[in-house]
Short mmCIF file of C-alpha atoms and ligand atoms in Angstrom, two decimals:
data_model
loop_
_atom_site.label_atom_id
_atom_site.label_comp_id
_atom_site.label_asym_id
_atom_site.label_seq_id
_atom_site.Cartn_x
_atom_site.Cartn_y
_atom_site.Cartn_z
CA UNK A 1 -51.76 76.58 28.80
CA UNK A 2 -49.97 74.35 31.01
CA UNK A 3 -52.72 72.19 31.94
CA UNK A 4 -53.32 71.76 27.92
CA UNK A 5 -49.91 70.99 27.58
CA UNK A 6 -49.19 68.46 30.68
CA UNK A 7 -52.43 66.75 29.10
CA UNK A 8 -50.55 66.30 25.92
CA UNK A 9 -47.51 65.06 27.12
CA UNK A 10 -48.96 62.72 28.74
CA UNK A 11 -50.87 61.36 25.63
CA UNK A 12 -47.69 60.89 23.76
CA UNK A 13 -45.74 59.56 26.16
CA UNK A 14 -48.41 56.67 26.94
CA UNK A 15 -48.89 56.28 22.73
CA UNK A 16 -45.22 56.02 22.70
CA UNK A 17 -45.65 53.36 25.66
CA UNK A 18 -47.75 51.35 24.04
CA UNK A 19 -46.14 51.98 20.58
CA UNK A 20 -42.98 50.28 21.93
CA UNK A 21 -44.95 47.61 24.03
CA UNK A 22 -46.87 46.50 20.79
CA UNK A 23 -43.68 46.58 18.53
CA UNK A 24 -41.61 44.41 21.62
CA UNK A 25 -44.24 42.24 23.16
CA UNK A 26 -47.44 41.88 19.97
CA UNK A 27 -50.91 43.47 19.89
CA UNK A 28 -52.36 40.61 22.29
CA UNK A 29 -50.09 41.29 25.45
CA UNK A 30 -50.23 45.54 24.97
CA UNK A 31 -54.35 44.73 24.89
CA UNK A 32 -53.96 42.88 28.33
CA UNK A 33 -52.06 45.15 30.05
CA UNK A 34 -53.93 48.40 28.91
CA UNK A 35 -56.78 46.40 30.42
CA UNK A 36 -55.35 46.12 33.18
CA UNK A 37 -54.18 49.71 33.66
CA UNK A 38 -58.08 50.82 32.87
CA UNK A 39 -59.07 48.36 35.29
CA UNK A 40 -56.44 50.17 38.10
CA UNK A 41 -57.79 53.67 37.18
CA UNK A 42 -61.99 52.89 37.40
CA UNK A 43 -60.91 50.88 40.75
CA UNK A 44 -59.04 54.45 41.85
CA UNK A 45 -61.88 56.43 40.96
CA UNK A 46 -64.40 54.42 42.83
CA UNK A 47 -62.39 54.58 45.67
CA UNK A 48 -62.18 58.48 45.90
CA UNK A 49 -66.23 58.47 45.10
CA UNK A 50 -67.09 56.62 47.57
CA UNK A 51 -65.02 58.80 50.28
CA UNK A 52 -66.47 61.83 48.82
CA UNK A 53 -70.06 60.28 48.86
CA UNK A 54 -68.87 59.15 52.75
CA UNK A 55 -67.93 62.44 53.47
CA UNK A 56 -71.09 64.38 51.98
CA UNK A 57 -73.64 61.85 53.78
CA UNK A 58 -71.82 63.29 57.61
CA UNK A 59 -74.61 65.76 59.05
CA UNK A 60 -71.75 68.14 59.92
CA UNK A 61 -69.58 67.59 56.72
CA UNK A 62 -67.60 71.06 57.15
CA UNK A 63 -66.59 70.12 60.96
CA UNK A 64 -65.10 66.62 59.93
CA UNK A 65 -61.77 66.46 58.44
CA UNK A 66 -61.16 66.52 54.95
CA UNK A 67 -60.85 63.26 53.47
CA UNK A 68 -57.25 62.03 52.07
CA UNK A 69 -57.15 62.27 48.49
CA UNK A 70 -54.09 61.53 46.24
CA UNK A 71 -53.59 63.39 43.10
CA UNK A 72 -56.19 65.51 41.40
CA UNK A 73 -58.55 63.73 43.89
CA UNK A 74 -56.90 65.84 47.33
CA UNK A 75 -57.62 69.25 45.35
CA UNK A 76 -61.20 68.26 44.26
CA UNK A 77 -61.53 67.56 47.87
CA UNK A 78 -60.39 70.86 49.14
CA UNK A 79 -61.99 72.79 46.36
CA UNK A 80 -65.21 71.31 47.73
CA UNK A 81 -64.62 71.38 51.15
CA UNK A 82 -63.84 75.16 50.85
CA UNK A 83 -67.54 75.60 48.68
CA UNK A 84 -69.26 74.20 51.64
CA UNK A 85 -67.78 76.18 54.72
CA UNK A 86 -68.62 79.27 52.43
CA UNK A 87 -72.08 78.46 51.83
CA UNK A 88 -72.25 76.89 55.81
CA UNK A 89 -70.87 80.09 56.89
CA UNK A 90 -74.15 82.45 54.57
CA UNK A 91 -76.66 79.89 55.89
CA UNK A 92 -75.62 80.77 59.87
CA UNK A 93 -75.55 84.34 58.28
CA UNK A 94 -78.84 84.57 56.78
CA UNK A 95 -80.06 82.58 59.59
CA UNK A 96 -79.06 85.03 62.31
CA UNK A 97 -80.17 87.98 60.50
CA UNK A 98 -83.63 86.36 59.75
CA UNK A 99 -83.52 85.26 63.41
CA UNK A 100 -82.75 88.95 64.52
CA UNK A 101 -85.76 90.05 62.02
CA UNK A 102 -88.30 87.40 63.79
CA UNK A 103 -87.23 88.93 67.25
CA UNK A 104 -87.37 92.40 65.99
CA UNK A 105 -91.01 91.88 64.15
CA UNK A 106 -92.38 89.81 67.39
CA UNK A 107 -91.14 92.38 69.84
CA UNK A 108 -93.27 95.65 67.65
CA UNK A 109 -96.42 96.22 69.51
CA UNK A 110 -98.08 95.79 66.34
CA UNK A 111 -99.45 93.07 64.94
CA UNK A 112 -97.42 92.21 61.40
CA UNK A 113 -98.79 89.77 58.76
CA UNK A 114 -96.88 88.95 55.73
CA UNK A 115 -99.00 87.70 53.18
CA UNK A 116 -98.73 86.12 49.47
CA UNK A 117 -99.01 87.04 45.90
CA UNK A 118 -102.57 85.34 46.82
CA UNK A 119 -103.30 87.12 50.62
CA UNK A 120 -102.33 83.62 52.22
CA UNK A 121 -100.39 83.69 55.54
CA UNK A 122 -97.48 83.29 55.26
CA UNK A 123 -96.07 84.19 58.56
CA UNK A 124 -97.09 86.75 61.28
CA UNK A 125 -95.94 87.74 65.04
CA UNK A 126 -97.56 87.28 68.41
CA UNK A 127 -99.81 90.45 68.47
CA UNK A 128 -100.94 89.43 65.86
CA UNK A 129 -102.29 86.41 66.67
CA UNK A 130 -103.76 87.62 69.64
CA UNK A 131 -105.40 90.51 67.56
CA UNK A 132 -106.86 88.37 64.51
CA UNK A 133 -107.03 85.05 67.03
CA UNK A 134 -104.71 82.86 64.30
CA UNK A 135 -102.06 80.92 65.30
CA UNK A 136 -98.80 81.20 63.29
CA UNK A 137 -98.51 77.65 62.46
CA UNK A 138 -101.89 76.31 62.46
CA UNK A 139 -102.89 78.97 60.02
CA UNK A 140 -99.94 79.31 57.71
CA UNK A 141 -100.96 79.04 54.10
CA UNK A 142 -105.17 79.75 55.10
CA UNK A 143 -106.04 83.01 53.32
CA UNK A 144 -106.25 85.59 55.29
CA UNK A 145 -110.27 86.07 54.40
CA UNK A 146 -111.23 82.76 56.11
CA UNK A 147 -109.82 84.33 59.53
CA UNK A 148 -111.26 87.74 59.38
CA UNK A 149 -114.61 87.19 57.94
CA UNK A 150 -116.33 90.68 58.45
CA UNK A 151 -117.56 92.03 55.00
CA UNK A 152 -115.99 95.29 55.11
CA UNK A 153 -112.39 93.76 55.30
CA UNK A 154 -113.17 91.38 52.29
CA UNK A 155 -114.08 94.95 50.64
CA UNK A 156 -111.04 96.99 51.91
CA UNK A 157 -109.12 94.21 50.57
CA UNK A 158 -110.54 94.14 46.90
CA UNK A 159 -110.86 97.74 46.68
CA UNK A 160 -107.23 97.89 46.63
CA UNK A 161 -106.68 101.83 48.40
CA UNK A 162 -104.60 100.84 51.76
CA UNK A 163 -104.58 104.61 52.33
CA UNK A 164 -106.31 104.72 55.60
CA UNK A 165 -106.96 102.24 58.07
CA UNK A 166 -109.81 100.28 58.32
CA UNK A 167 -111.26 100.36 61.81
CA UNK A 168 -113.15 96.80 62.86
CA UNK A 169 -114.64 95.60 66.01
CA UNK A 170 -112.82 92.19 66.49
CA UNK A 171 -115.96 89.37 67.08
CA UNK A 172 -113.20 86.40 68.49
CA UNK A 173 -112.38 89.11 71.17
CA UNK A 174 -114.52 90.78 72.25
CA UNK A 175 -115.03 94.56 72.93
CA UNK A 176 -111.25 95.10 70.70
CA UNK A 177 -111.60 97.38 68.14
CA UNK A 178 -108.63 97.26 65.43
CA UNK A 179 -107.30 99.62 63.09
CA UNK A 180 -105.98 97.25 60.26
CA UNK A 181 -103.68 98.13 57.01
CA UNK A 182 -102.25 96.67 54.42
CA UNK A 183 -99.36 97.43 53.35
CA UNK A 184 -98.13 96.29 49.96
CA UNK A 185 -94.48 95.46 49.37
CA UNK A 186 -92.22 93.40 46.73
CA UNK A 187 -93.74 91.69 43.94
CA UNK A 188 -97.68 91.64 44.94
CA UNK A 189 -97.13 90.75 48.60
CA UNK A 190 -98.73 92.39 51.29
CA UNK A 191 -98.20 93.35 55.10
CA UNK A 192 -100.89 93.51 57.28
CA UNK A 193 -100.80 95.94 60.39
CA UNK A 194 -103.02 95.49 63.35
CA UNK A 195 -102.86 97.85 65.81
CA UNK A 196 -105.37 97.91 68.79
CA UNK A 197 -107.79 101.37 69.30
CA UNK A 198 -110.02 100.02 71.74
CA UNK A 199 -108.63 102.81 73.69
CA UNK A 200 -108.69 105.94 71.10
CA UNK A 201 -112.43 104.57 69.76
CA UNK A 202 -113.93 104.71 73.67
CA UNK A 203 -112.28 108.22 74.52
CA UNK A 204 -113.98 109.14 70.65
CA UNK A 205 -116.80 107.98 71.64
CA UNK A 206 -117.07 109.41 74.89
CA UNK A 207 -116.57 112.56 73.53
CA UNK A 208 -119.39 112.14 71.01
CA UNK A 209 -121.17 111.32 73.56
CA UNK A 210 -120.67 114.08 76.04
CA UNK A 211 -120.93 116.39 73.39
CA UNK A 212 -124.36 115.36 72.31
CA UNK A 213 -125.62 115.10 76.25
CA UNK A 214 -124.13 118.74 76.95
CA UNK A 215 -126.14 120.12 73.60
CA UNK A 216 -129.30 117.94 74.82
CA UNK A 217 -129.03 119.93 78.04
CA UNK A 218 -128.69 123.65 77.21
CA UNK A 219 -131.20 122.89 74.66
CA UNK A 220 -134.04 122.47 76.98
CA UNK A 221 -133.51 126.04 78.86
CA UNK A 222 -132.51 127.87 76.02
CA UNK A 223 -136.05 126.43 74.26
CA UNK A 224 -137.65 127.44 77.19
CA UNK A 225 -135.71 131.11 77.17
CA UNK A 226 -136.32 131.54 73.77
CA UNK A 227 -140.36 130.60 74.22
CA UNK A 228 -140.67 133.51 76.66
CA UNK A 229 -138.77 135.83 74.72
CA UNK A 230 -140.93 135.70 71.99
CA UNK A 231 -144.18 135.63 73.77
CA UNK A 232 -142.54 138.59 75.70
CA UNK A 233 -141.76 140.44 72.40
CA UNK A 234 -145.18 139.84 70.81
CA UNK A 235 -147.68 141.44 73.85
CA UNK A 236 -145.07 143.97 74.42
CA UNK A 237 -145.11 143.22 78.47
CA UNK A 238 -148.60 144.43 78.83
CA UNK A 239 -149.55 141.53 81.21
CA UNK A 240 -147.82 142.35 84.53
CA UNK A 241 -148.29 138.82 85.80
CA UNK A 242 -147.42 136.63 82.97
CA UNK A 243 -144.58 139.10 82.58
CA UNK A 244 -143.06 138.53 86.21
CA UNK A 245 -144.04 134.60 85.77
CA UNK A 246 -142.25 134.05 82.64
CA UNK A 247 -139.21 136.45 83.70
CA UNK A 248 -139.32 133.96 87.19
CA UNK A 249 -138.99 131.07 85.07
CA UNK A 250 -136.29 132.13 82.63
CA UNK A 251 -134.50 132.92 85.78
CA UNK A 252 -134.80 129.68 86.73
CA UNK A 253 -133.59 128.53 83.44
CA UNK A 254 -130.73 130.74 83.22
CA UNK A 255 -129.89 129.21 87.14
CA UNK A 256 -129.86 125.93 85.39
CA UNK A 257 -127.78 126.64 82.82
CA UNK A 258 -125.36 128.12 85.32
CA UNK A 259 -124.86 125.46 87.07
CA UNK A 260 -124.33 122.95 84.93
CA UNK A 261 -121.66 125.46 83.02
CA UNK A 262 -120.08 124.91 86.62
CA UNK A 263 -120.16 121.57 87.12
CA UNK A 264 -118.25 121.35 83.49
CA UNK A 265 -115.86 123.75 84.32
CA UNK A 266 -115.79 121.54 87.58
CA UNK A 267 -114.88 118.22 85.86
CA UNK A 268 -112.59 119.71 83.08
CA UNK A 269 -110.41 121.45 85.96
CA UNK A 270 -110.30 118.18 88.14
CA UNK A 271 -109.52 116.23 84.45
CA UNK A 272 -106.56 118.29 83.79
CA UNK A 273 -103.78 116.02 85.15
CA UNK A 274 -101.34 118.72 85.35
CA UNK A 275 -103.42 120.03 88.50
CA UNK A 276 -102.53 119.16 91.09
CA UNK A 277 -104.21 118.17 94.66
CA UNK A 278 -103.56 120.48 97.72
CA UNK A 279 -102.55 118.99 99.86
CA UNK A 280 -104.75 121.20 103.07
CA UNK A 281 -104.62 120.25 106.21
CA UNK A 282 -108.50 119.81 106.88
CA UNK A 283 -110.32 119.87 109.83
CA UNK A 284 -112.94 117.48 109.11
CA UNK A 285 -115.36 117.64 111.97
CA UNK A 286 -115.87 121.95 111.27
CA UNK A 287 -116.02 121.26 107.60
CA UNK A 288 -119.10 118.71 108.32
CA UNK A 289 -120.57 120.99 110.70
CA UNK A 290 -120.87 123.75 108.67
CA UNK A 291 -122.54 121.21 105.78
CA UNK A 292 -125.27 119.68 107.81
CA UNK A 293 -126.22 123.53 108.87
CA UNK A 294 -126.37 124.24 104.81
CA UNK A 295 -127.81 120.81 104.79
CA UNK A 296 -130.41 121.67 106.93
CA UNK A 297 -131.40 125.40 105.41
CA UNK A 298 -131.42 123.17 102.02
CA UNK A 299 -134.05 120.99 103.36
CA UNK A 300 -135.97 123.31 105.45
CA UNK A 301 -137.38 121.15 108.04
CA UNK A 302 -138.34 118.58 105.76
CA UNK A 303 -135.71 116.33 106.86
CA UNK A 304 -134.11 114.66 109.88
CA UNK A 305 -130.34 115.88 109.63
CA UNK A 306 -127.54 114.41 112.26
CA UNK A 307 -123.96 114.78 112.03
CA UNK A 308 -122.34 112.01 113.94
CA UNK A 309 -118.68 112.27 114.16
CA UNK A 310 -116.64 109.78 115.41
CA UNK A 311 -113.17 110.97 115.30
CA UNK A 312 -111.58 113.86 115.16
CA UNK A 313 -109.09 112.75 112.79
CA UNK A 314 -107.87 115.29 110.04
CA UNK A 315 -107.80 114.94 106.31
CA UNK A 316 -105.02 116.11 103.88
CA UNK A 317 -106.28 117.08 100.40
CA UNK A 318 -107.80 119.99 98.79
CA UNK A 319 -110.18 121.73 100.78
CA UNK A 320 -112.38 123.30 98.31
CA UNK A 321 -112.88 119.66 96.38
CA UNK A 322 -113.34 117.39 98.68
CA UNK A 323 -116.48 119.94 100.03
CA UNK A 324 -118.03 120.47 96.99
CA UNK A 325 -117.64 117.04 96.21
CA UNK A 326 -119.36 116.27 99.94
CA UNK A 327 -121.84 118.75 99.83
CA UNK A 328 -122.75 116.82 96.51
CA UNK A 329 -123.83 113.89 98.33
CA UNK A 330 -125.36 115.76 100.88
CA UNK A 331 -127.73 117.62 98.27
CA UNK A 332 -128.56 114.41 97.02
CA UNK A 333 -129.47 112.70 99.76
CA UNK A 334 -132.33 115.49 99.91
CA UNK A 335 -133.61 115.92 96.83
CA UNK A 336 -133.66 112.00 96.51
CA UNK A 337 -135.17 111.41 99.72
CA UNK A 338 -138.59 112.12 100.66
CA UNK A 339 -140.50 114.91 103.10
CA UNK A 340 -140.10 113.29 106.99
CA UNK A 341 -137.32 110.87 105.93
CA UNK A 342 -133.47 110.76 108.34
CA UNK A 343 -130.30 111.95 106.61
CA UNK A 344 -127.17 111.32 108.85
CA UNK A 345 -123.58 112.59 107.74
CA UNK A 346 -120.85 110.64 109.76
CA UNK A 347 -117.04 110.50 109.63
CA UNK A 348 -115.50 107.40 111.37
CA UNK A 349 -112.06 105.37 110.89
CA UNK A 350 -113.06 101.73 109.51
CA UNK A 351 -110.21 99.27 108.76
CA UNK A 352 -107.49 102.23 109.45
CA UNK A 353 -109.10 104.20 106.84
CA UNK A 354 -110.85 107.54 106.64
CA UNK A 355 -114.67 107.24 105.87
CA UNK A 356 -116.86 109.68 105.13
CA UNK A 357 -120.66 108.74 104.41
CA UNK A 358 -124.13 110.08 103.94
CA UNK A 359 -126.84 107.75 104.49
CA UNK A 360 -130.64 108.80 103.37
CA UNK A 361 -134.01 106.62 104.11
CA UNK A 362 -134.75 108.12 100.80
CA UNK A 363 -135.75 106.35 97.61
CA UNK A 364 -133.19 104.05 96.70
CA UNK A 365 -131.68 102.38 93.89
CA UNK A 366 -132.36 99.91 91.96
CA UNK A 367 -129.06 97.64 91.86
CA UNK A 368 -128.23 97.60 87.82
CA UNK A 369 -127.85 101.06 87.92
CA UNK A 370 -125.25 101.26 90.86
CA UNK A 371 -122.49 100.53 88.72
CA UNK A 372 -123.11 103.39 86.29
CA UNK A 373 -124.23 106.48 88.95
CA UNK A 374 -120.51 107.99 88.35
CA UNK A 375 -121.54 108.36 84.60
CA UNK A 376 -121.39 112.25 83.61
CA UNK A 377 -125.29 112.52 82.84
CA UNK A 378 -126.11 109.51 84.00
CA UNK A 379 -129.51 109.82 85.70
CA UNK A 380 -131.79 107.08 87.18
CA UNK A 381 -135.34 109.08 86.96
CA UNK A 382 -134.32 112.13 84.78
CA UNK A 383 -137.50 114.04 85.48
CA UNK A 384 -136.89 114.02 89.11
CA UNK A 385 -133.51 115.24 88.43
CA UNK A 386 -134.18 117.93 86.51
CA UNK A 387 -137.45 118.41 89.12
CA UNK A 388 -135.18 118.71 91.73
CA UNK A 389 -132.21 120.99 89.85
CA UNK A 390 -129.41 118.20 89.35
CA UNK A 391 -127.74 118.76 86.49
CA UNK A 392 -126.66 114.59 86.27
CA UNK A 393 -123.32 115.43 86.75
CA UNK A 394 -122.99 115.82 90.84
CA UNK A 395 -121.48 111.92 90.83
CA UNK A 396 -118.69 112.45 88.34
CA UNK A 397 -117.66 115.04 89.68
CA UNK A 398 -117.61 112.83 93.38
CA UNK A 399 -116.13 110.31 91.66
CA UNK A 400 -113.02 112.62 90.53
CA UNK A 401 -112.49 114.73 93.42
CA UNK A 402 -112.08 111.16 95.66
CA UNK A 403 -110.06 109.55 92.66
CA UNK A 404 -107.54 112.53 92.85
CA UNK A 405 -107.39 111.59 96.95
CA UNK A 406 -106.80 107.94 96.16
CA UNK A 407 -109.90 107.75 97.74
CA UNK A 408 -112.85 104.75 96.98
CA UNK A 409 -116.83 105.57 96.17
CA UNK A 410 -118.76 102.95 97.96
CA UNK A 411 -122.85 102.70 97.27
CA UNK A 412 -125.30 100.62 99.16
CA UNK A 413 -128.36 101.12 98.50
CA UNK A 414 -131.83 99.60 98.54
CA UNK A 415 -135.00 100.72 96.47
CA UNK A 416 -137.75 101.79 98.98
CA UNK A 417 -135.27 102.41 101.36
CA UNK A 418 -132.62 104.51 101.42
CA UNK A 419 -129.29 104.73 100.48
CA UNK A 420 -125.56 105.25 102.01
CA UNK A 421 -122.63 106.70 99.78
CA UNK A 422 -119.64 106.77 101.10
CA UNK A 423 -115.71 107.70 100.63
CA UNK A 424 -113.37 105.58 101.57
CA UNK A 425 -109.76 107.61 102.21
CA UNK A 426 -106.18 105.83 102.72
CA UNK A 427 -104.68 105.72 106.12
CA UNK A 428 -101.97 108.03 104.60
CA UNK A 429 -104.24 110.89 104.30
CA UNK A 430 -105.01 111.32 108.21
CA UNK A 431 -103.31 113.30 109.77
CA UNK A 432 -104.51 112.49 113.28
CA UNK A 433 -105.55 108.83 113.45
CA UNK A 434 -107.14 109.73 117.18
CA UNK A 435 -111.05 107.58 118.06
CA UNK A 436 -113.00 110.91 119.31
CA UNK A 437 -112.65 111.14 123.02
CA UNK A 438 -116.14 110.27 124.67
P1 ADP B 1 -128.35 114.36 89.52
O1 ADP B 1 -127.99 116.02 89.08
O2 ADP B 1 -129.38 113.57 88.63
O3 ADP B 1 -128.78 114.04 91.11
P2 ADP B 1 -126.19 112.92 90.29
O4 ADP B 1 -124.62 112.40 89.59
O5 ADP B 1 -125.44 113.77 91.28
O6 ADP B 1 -126.92 113.78 89.31
O7 ADP B 1 -126.42 111.87 90.41
C1 ADP B 1 -126.59 110.54 89.46
C2 ADP B 1 -128.26 110.06 89.54
O8 ADP B 1 -127.86 108.59 90.70
C3 ADP B 1 -128.93 110.84 89.86
O9 ADP B 1 -129.94 111.28 88.67
C4 ADP B 1 -130.05 109.94 90.80
O10 ADP B 1 -130.60 109.04 89.98
C5 ADP B 1 -129.00 108.78 91.49
N1 ADP B 1 -128.86 109.45 92.69
C6 ADP B 1 -127.88 110.20 93.73
N2 ADP B 1 -127.95 109.66 94.85
C7 ADP B 1 -128.96 109.22 95.07
C8 ADP B 1 -129.44 109.16 96.52
N3 ADP B 1 -128.91 109.67 97.65
N4 ADP B 1 -130.80 108.57 96.50
C9 ADP B 1 -130.67 107.87 95.41
N5 ADP B 1 -130.29 108.20 94.01
C10 ADP B 1 -129.05 109.07 93.70
#
């Protein structure tokens, strides 16, 4: 109300002064005075507009001091400055909140992609860039289906059922298996979350293969035993010769299953990470002498078996596990070496490490098989392995035992000439590092 009365008073005063001037000096003079007054007013407004314009154009207008403005202009400038300060503060708060959000999503182990309402990329974090082979700055605005081209991805997107993730093999990044899941939010927008599930999928595949392999290994002896039992129950065991043969073959198959189950139990015990390695102080020379005797009785004189003990160093480790690993290497040498061949067991120090090796002059192994020999059930010659009573798990057990002892298995082989399997133990596992006194 005060503003209205103020304006009314000003209007009345101006009208009264104009009336008095008009009455005393005449109409022309009054018009001239009014025109001059209006001109001064226009100049006054223009000057303040120019000051305001210049101030607004300064880049950091919030930090530049407020320009002087007379009368109402001073109030306008002050109000404008206050508004700008508030706006600047809000902007800074928003920017720092955005920056915090960006840093948090960048630190996430999952890939995050923000998609707009027609599934174009708005933003993504570095993990998503790596997973999907995209570039956050170059690919912004691109439809996601242009960058993830698998048909099952397009179908998953169109189906609008995002309760379960989609597992895909990433073609751009070889061997990478991703789990992708859409999370709808806001107004038809979506987040695409990507997770690296390569290891998990590999474990699933290994488990599936393992179950299939074990079933396969058990099926053959079971079929044989089943067949003989059927024959025996049909002829009632009347033919003593057939019965004897059947029982002997069934015993063989039962032993085979027993060996398989024992090896499986050994593997599962070794894989149990809570199962700590025992630290026996093993007199390896003594153990190898025993192993050499056993090898001779297994070979039944078909091979020349020799033992070379170049060191008397003792080894810290699990006596039972190492014995079973070394015994596997020795029995393999016997099984894969033709009659009349040579087999040498050797314990020595090389480059400060303890090396146990079994050298044979057997059938040898083609180079392409060597990296896969320690996989469970991997055999170069399935028939020969079975004939000689192999389970296909021997070298897998050896590898596990050595890994538990921080040791490495080295395989050197030449087809037709022979193989050398060496177990390298770190110096820290040797207790007496002396060379044998000659
Ligand atoms: P298996 O019970 O079949 O012998 P292993 O795991 O002990 O299983 O060995 C895996 C495969 O490695 C064998 O099937 C065989 O083909 C090969 N192999 C192992 N030791 C020797 C060796 N000394 N000479 C030649 N081939 C070998």
